[in-house]
Coordinates of C-alpha atoms in Angstrom, one line a residue:
X1 CA -75.6 150.5 -176.0
X2 CA -77.2 152.0 -172.9
X3 CA -79.6 154.9 -172.8
X4 CA -78.0 158.2 -171.7
X5 CA -80.0 161.1 -170.5
X6 CA -79.5 164.3 -172.5
X7 CA -78.3 167.2 -170.3
X8 CA -79.8 170.6 -170.6
X9 CA -77.7 172.8 -173.0
X10 CA -75.4 175.2 -171.4
X11 CA -75.1 178.9 -172.1
X12 CA -71.5 179.0 -173.3
X13 CA -72.7 180.9 -176.4
X14 CA -74.5 183.6 -174.4
X15 CA -71.3 185.6 -174.0
X16 CA -70.5 185.3 -177.7
X17 CA -74.0 186.7 -178.5
X18 CA -73.5 189.6 -176.1
X19 CA -70.1 190.4 -177.7
X20 CA -71.7 190.4 -181.1
X21 CA -74.5 192.6 -179.9
X22 CA -72.0 195.1 -178.3
X23 CA -70.0 195.2 -181.6
X24 CA -73.1 195.8 -183.7
X25 CA -74.7 198.5 -181.4
X26 CA -71.6 200.3 -180.2
X27 CA -68.8 199.4 -182.6
X28 CA -65.4 198.5 -181.4
X29 CA -65.6 201.0 -178.6
X30 CA -68.8 199.3 -177.3
X31 CA -67.1 195.9 -177.6
X32 CA -64.0 197.1 -175.6
X33 CA -66.3 198.7 -173.0
X34 CA -68.2 195.4 -172.6
X35 CA -64.9 193.4 -172.3
X36 CA -63.6 195.9 -169.8
X37 CA -66.7 195.6 -167.7
X38 CA -66.3 191.8 -167.7
X39 CA -62.7 192.0 -166.6
X40 CA -63.7 194.6 -163.9
X41 CA -66.5 192.4 -162.6
X42 CA -64.2 189.4 -162.6
X43 CA -61.5 191.2 -160.6
X44 CA -64.0 192.6 -158.1
X45 CA -65.4 189.1 -157.6
X46 CA -61.9 187.7 -157.0
X47 CA -61.0 190.4 -154.5
X48 CA -64.3 189.9 -152.7
X49 CA -63.7 186.1 -152.5
X50 CA -60.1 186.7 -151.3
X51 CA -61.4 189.2 -148.7
X52 CA -64.0 186.8 -147.4
X53 CA -61.5 183.9 -147.3
X54 CA -59.0 186.1 -145.4
X55 CA -61.7 187.3 -143.0
X56 CA -62.9 183.7 -142.3
X57 CA -59.3 182.5 -141.7
X58 CA -58.6 185.4 -139.4
X59 CA -61.8 184.6 -137.4
X60 CA -60.8 181.0 -137.1
X61 CA -57.2 181.9 -135.9
X62 CA -58.7 184.3 -133.4
X63 CA -61.0 181.5 -132.0
X64 CA -58.2 179.0 -131.9
X65 CA -55.9 181.6 -130.1
X66 CA -58.6 182.4 -127.6
X67 CA -59.2 178.7 -126.9
X68 CA -55.5 178.0 -126.4
X69 CA -55.2 181.0 -124.0
X70 CA -58.1 179.6 -122.0
X71 CA -56.3 176.3 -121.3
X72 CA -53.5 175.5 -119.0
X73 CA -49.9 175.1 -120.3
X74 CA -50.0 171.5 -119.1
X75 CA -53.1 170.8 -121.2
X76 CA -51.7 172.4 -124.4
X77 CA -48.4 170.7 -124.0
X78 CA -50.1 167.3 -123.4
X79 CA -52.2 167.6 -126.5
X80 CA -49.2 168.8 -128.6
X81 CA -47.1 165.9 -127.5
X82 CA -50.0 163.4 -128.0
X83 CA -50.4 164.6 -131.6
X84 CA -46.7 164.4 -132.2
X85 CA -46.4 160.9 -130.8
X86 CA -49.5 159.7 -132.8
X87 CA -48.1 161.1 -136.1
X88 CA -44.7 159.4 -135.3
X89 CA -46.6 156.1 -135.0
X90 CA -48.2 156.8 -138.3
X91 CA -44.7 157.4 -139.8
X92 CA -43.7 153.8 -139.1
X93 CA -44.0 152.8 -142.8
X94 CA -42.4 156.1 -143.9
X95 CA -45.7 157.7 -145.2
X96 CA -48.5 159.4 -143.3
X97 CA -51.6 158.5 -145.3
X98 CA -54.8 160.6 -145.5
X99 CA -56.6 157.7 -143.8
X100 CA -54.2 157.8 -140.8
X101 CA -54.7 161.5 -140.5
X102 CA -58.5 161.1 -140.7
X103 CA -58.3 158.4 -138.0
X104 CA -56.5 160.8 -135.7
X105 CA -58.9 163.6 -136.4
X106 CA -61.9 161.3 -135.8
X107 CA -60.4 160.2 -132.6
X108 CA -60.3 163.8 -131.3
X109 CA -63.7 164.6 -132.7
X110 CA -65.6 161.6 -131.5
X111 CA -63.6 160.0 -128.6
X112 CA -62.6 163.2 -127.0
X113 CA -65.7 165.2 -128.2
X114 CA -63.8 168.1 -129.7
X115 CA -65.9 170.9 -131.2
X116 CA -65.1 172.7 -134.4
X117 CA -62.8 175.3 -132.8
X118 CA -60.8 172.6 -131.1
X119 CA -60.6 170.6 -134.3
X120 CA -59.1 173.6 -136.2
X121 CA -56.5 173.6 -133.5
X122 CA -55.8 169.9 -133.7
X123 CA -55.6 170.1 -137.5
X124 CA -52.9 172.8 -137.2
X125 CA -51.0 170.6 -134.7
X126 CA -51.3 167.6 -137.1
X127 CA -49.8 169.7 -140.0
X128 CA -47.0 170.8 -137.7
X129 CA -46.3 167.2 -136.6
X130 CA -46.3 165.8 -140.2
X131 CA -43.6 168.2 -141.2
X132 CA -41.7 167.8 -137.9
X133 CA -38.5 165.8 -137.8
X134 CA -38.3 165.4 -134.0
X135 CA -37.5 161.7 -133.1
X136 CA -39.9 159.7 -131.0
X137 CA -37.3 159.4 -128.2
X138 CA -37.0 163.2 -127.8
X139 CA -40.8 163.5 -127.6
X140 CA -41.2 160.7 -125.1
X141 CA -38.3 162.0 -123.0
X142 CA -39.9 165.4 -122.7
X143 CA -43.2 163.7 -121.8
X144 CA -41.7 161.5 -119.2
X145 CA -39.8 164.4 -117.6
X146 CA -42.8 166.8 -117.7
X147 CA -45.7 164.7 -116.5
X148 CA -46.2 162.4 -113.5
X149 CA -47.0 158.7 -113.7
X150 CA -50.8 159.1 -114.0
X151 CA -50.7 161.3 -117.1
X152 CA -48.3 158.8 -118.7
X153 CA -50.8 156.1 -118.1
X154 CA -53.5 158.2 -119.8
X155 CA -51.1 158.8 -122.8
X156 CA -50.5 155.1 -123.2
X157 CA -54.3 154.4 -122.9
X158 CA -54.9 156.9 -125.7
X159 CA -52.2 155.4 -127.9
X160 CA -53.8 152.0 -127.7
X161 CA -57.2 153.5 -128.1
X162 CA -56.4 155.1 -131.4
X163 CA -54.5 152.0 -132.6
X164 CA -57.5 149.9 -132.1
X165 CA -59.8 152.2 -134.0
X166 CA -58.4 150.3 -137.0
X167 CA -59.7 147.0 -138.2
X168 CA -56.2 145.5 -137.9
X169 CA -53.3 146.5 -135.8
X170 CA -49.9 145.5 -137.2
X171 CA -47.1 143.9 -135.2
X172 CA -45.0 147.0 -135.9
X173 CA -47.6 149.3 -134.3
X174 CA -48.0 147.0 -131.3
X175 CA -44.2 147.0 -130.9
X176 CA -44.2 150.8 -131.1
X177 CA -46.9 151.0 -128.4
X178 CA -44.8 148.7 -126.1
X179 CA -41.7 150.6 -126.8
X180 CA -43.5 153.8 -125.8
X181 CA -44.6 152.2 -122.6
X182 CA -41.0 151.1 -121.8
X183 CA -39.7 154.6 -122.5
X184 CA -42.3 156.2 -120.3
X185 CA -41.3 153.8 -117.6
X186 CA -44.7 152.2 -117.3
X187 CA -44.8 149.2 -115.0
X188 CA -45.3 145.8 -116.5
X189 CA -48.6 145.3 -114.6
X190 CA -50.0 148.5 -116.1
X191 CA -48.7 147.7 -119.6
X192 CA -50.4 144.3 -119.5
X193 CA -53.6 145.8 -118.2
X194 CA -53.9 148.4 -120.9
X195 CA -52.9 146.2 -123.8
X196 CA -55.1 143.3 -122.7
X197 CA -58.1 145.6 -122.4
X198 CA -57.9 146.5 -126.1
X199 CA -56.7 143.2 -127.5
X200 CA -59.5 141.2 -125.8
X201 CA -62.1 143.8 -125.6
X202 CA -64.3 143.1 -128.6
X203 CA -67.9 141.9 -128.3
X204 CA -67.3 138.5 -129.9
X205 CA -64.8 137.5 -127.2
X206 CA -67.0 138.8 -124.3
X207 CA -70.3 137.2 -125.6
X208 CA -69.7 134.0 -123.6
X209 CA -69.5 133.8 -119.8
X210 CA -65.9 132.7 -120.0
X211 CA -65.1 135.5 -122.5
X212 CA -66.7 138.1 -120.1
X213 CA -64.6 136.7 -117.2
X214 CA -61.4 136.9 -119.3
X215 CA -62.2 140.5 -120.2
X216 CA -62.8 141.4 -116.6
X217 CA -59.5 139.8 -115.6
X218 CA -57.8 141.7 -118.4
X219 CA -59.2 145.1 -117.3
X220 CA -57.8 144.5 -113.9
X221 CA -54.4 143.3 -115.3
X222 CA -54.8 139.8 -113.9
X223 CA -54.3 136.3 -115.3
X224 CA -57.5 134.2 -115.4
X225 CA -58.1 132.3 -112.2
X226 CA -56.8 135.0 -109.8
X227 CA -58.2 134.6 -106.3
X228 CA -60.6 137.0 -104.5
X229 CA -57.8 138.8 -102.5
X230 CA -55.7 139.4 -105.6
X231 CA -58.7 140.8 -107.4
X232 CA -59.4 143.2 -104.6
X233 CA -55.8 144.4 -104.4
X234 CA -55.7 144.9 -108.2
X235 CA -58.9 147.0 -108.0
X236 CA -57.7 149.2 -105.3
X237 CA -54.3 149.8 -107.0
X238 CA -56.0 150.7 -110.3
X239 CA -58.6 152.9 -108.6
X240 CA -55.7 155.0 -107.1
X241 CA -53.9 155.3 -110.4
X242 CA -56.9 156.3 -112.5
X243 CA -58.6 158.6 -110.1
X244 CA -59.9 161.5 -112.3
X245 CA -58.6 164.2 -110.0
X246 CA -55.0 163.1 -110.7
X247 CA -55.3 164.3 -114.3
X248 CA -57.6 167.2 -113.8
X249 CA -54.8 169.6 -114.8
X250 CA -54.7 168.1 -118.3
X251 CA -58.2 169.3 -119.1
X252 CA -61.8 168.1 -118.9
X253 CA -61.5 165.7 -121.9
X254 CA -58.6 163.8 -120.3
X255 CA -60.4 163.8 -117.0
X256 CA -63.3 162.2 -118.8
X257 CA -60.9 159.5 -120.2
X258 CA -59.9 158.7 -116.6
X259 CA -63.6 158.6 -115.6
X260 CA -64.3 156.1 -118.4
X261 CA -61.4 154.0 -117.3
X262 CA -62.7 154.0 -113.7
X263 CA -66.1 152.9 -115.0
X264 CA -64.5 149.9 -116.7
X265 CA -62.5 149.1 -113.6
X266 CA -65.6 149.3 -111.4
X267 CA -67.6 147.1 -113.9
X268 CA -64.9 144.5 -113.9
X269 CA -64.8 144.4 -110.1
X270 CA -68.6 144.3 -109.9
X271 CA -68.5 141.3 -112.2
X272 CA -66.4 139.3 -109.7
X273 CA -68.4 140.6 -106.7
X274 CA -71.6 139.3 -108.3
X275 CA -69.9 136.1 -109.2

């Protein structure tokens, strides 16, 4: 039998003592007055708590509304569709788990560097998406018809990015990502580039010189052994597609995604130039 520390005694009997004292000093009227005071204080406390909660909720809604109004319609629509599509991916197994929702929230908070106000907005979008019954085809059709090719590349990049925040990506999730790419009419070269980057992009595979070379080929969407001219053409093509100015209208966070992609492309090209 293990030793257990004895907790300090509570004061559950304090109220009983006060009730007895009220009864002895003021009779039943004193007892009723004391009970009435307790009920009054309790009600006032509940009303104050409800008022503070409503005031905080109103303040948050105001901040979210102000933020939404400060962004372009393209930006807001892009984020809305992105959340809807990510939740649809999470619904593959029929249930959206708390861990999947937390993963999406962490993605916006840490990868896209959303502050508290933006996160309240994203959480509202996630709640809406979880209860939504819109099929994936409808969402992707709207996205394809609304945005040009470069924003579609950014969307696919983000889909793979959030999938690979998990320790293991299932075959069903990979198939969903490929189906999204097909529906968005992403070219085979670009699909291969994006998927290869995340599939072969871990440190264990890039630790060796050959692994680093394979990763550089993957970033440029090339098979290992491509010649110098092919590498140069691939670099120029990707540089045009991922130029940050082409997604400026989506907001600074998605322009930053394009900038990060450009850094990876430049690093891959520099690898072969030095070699």
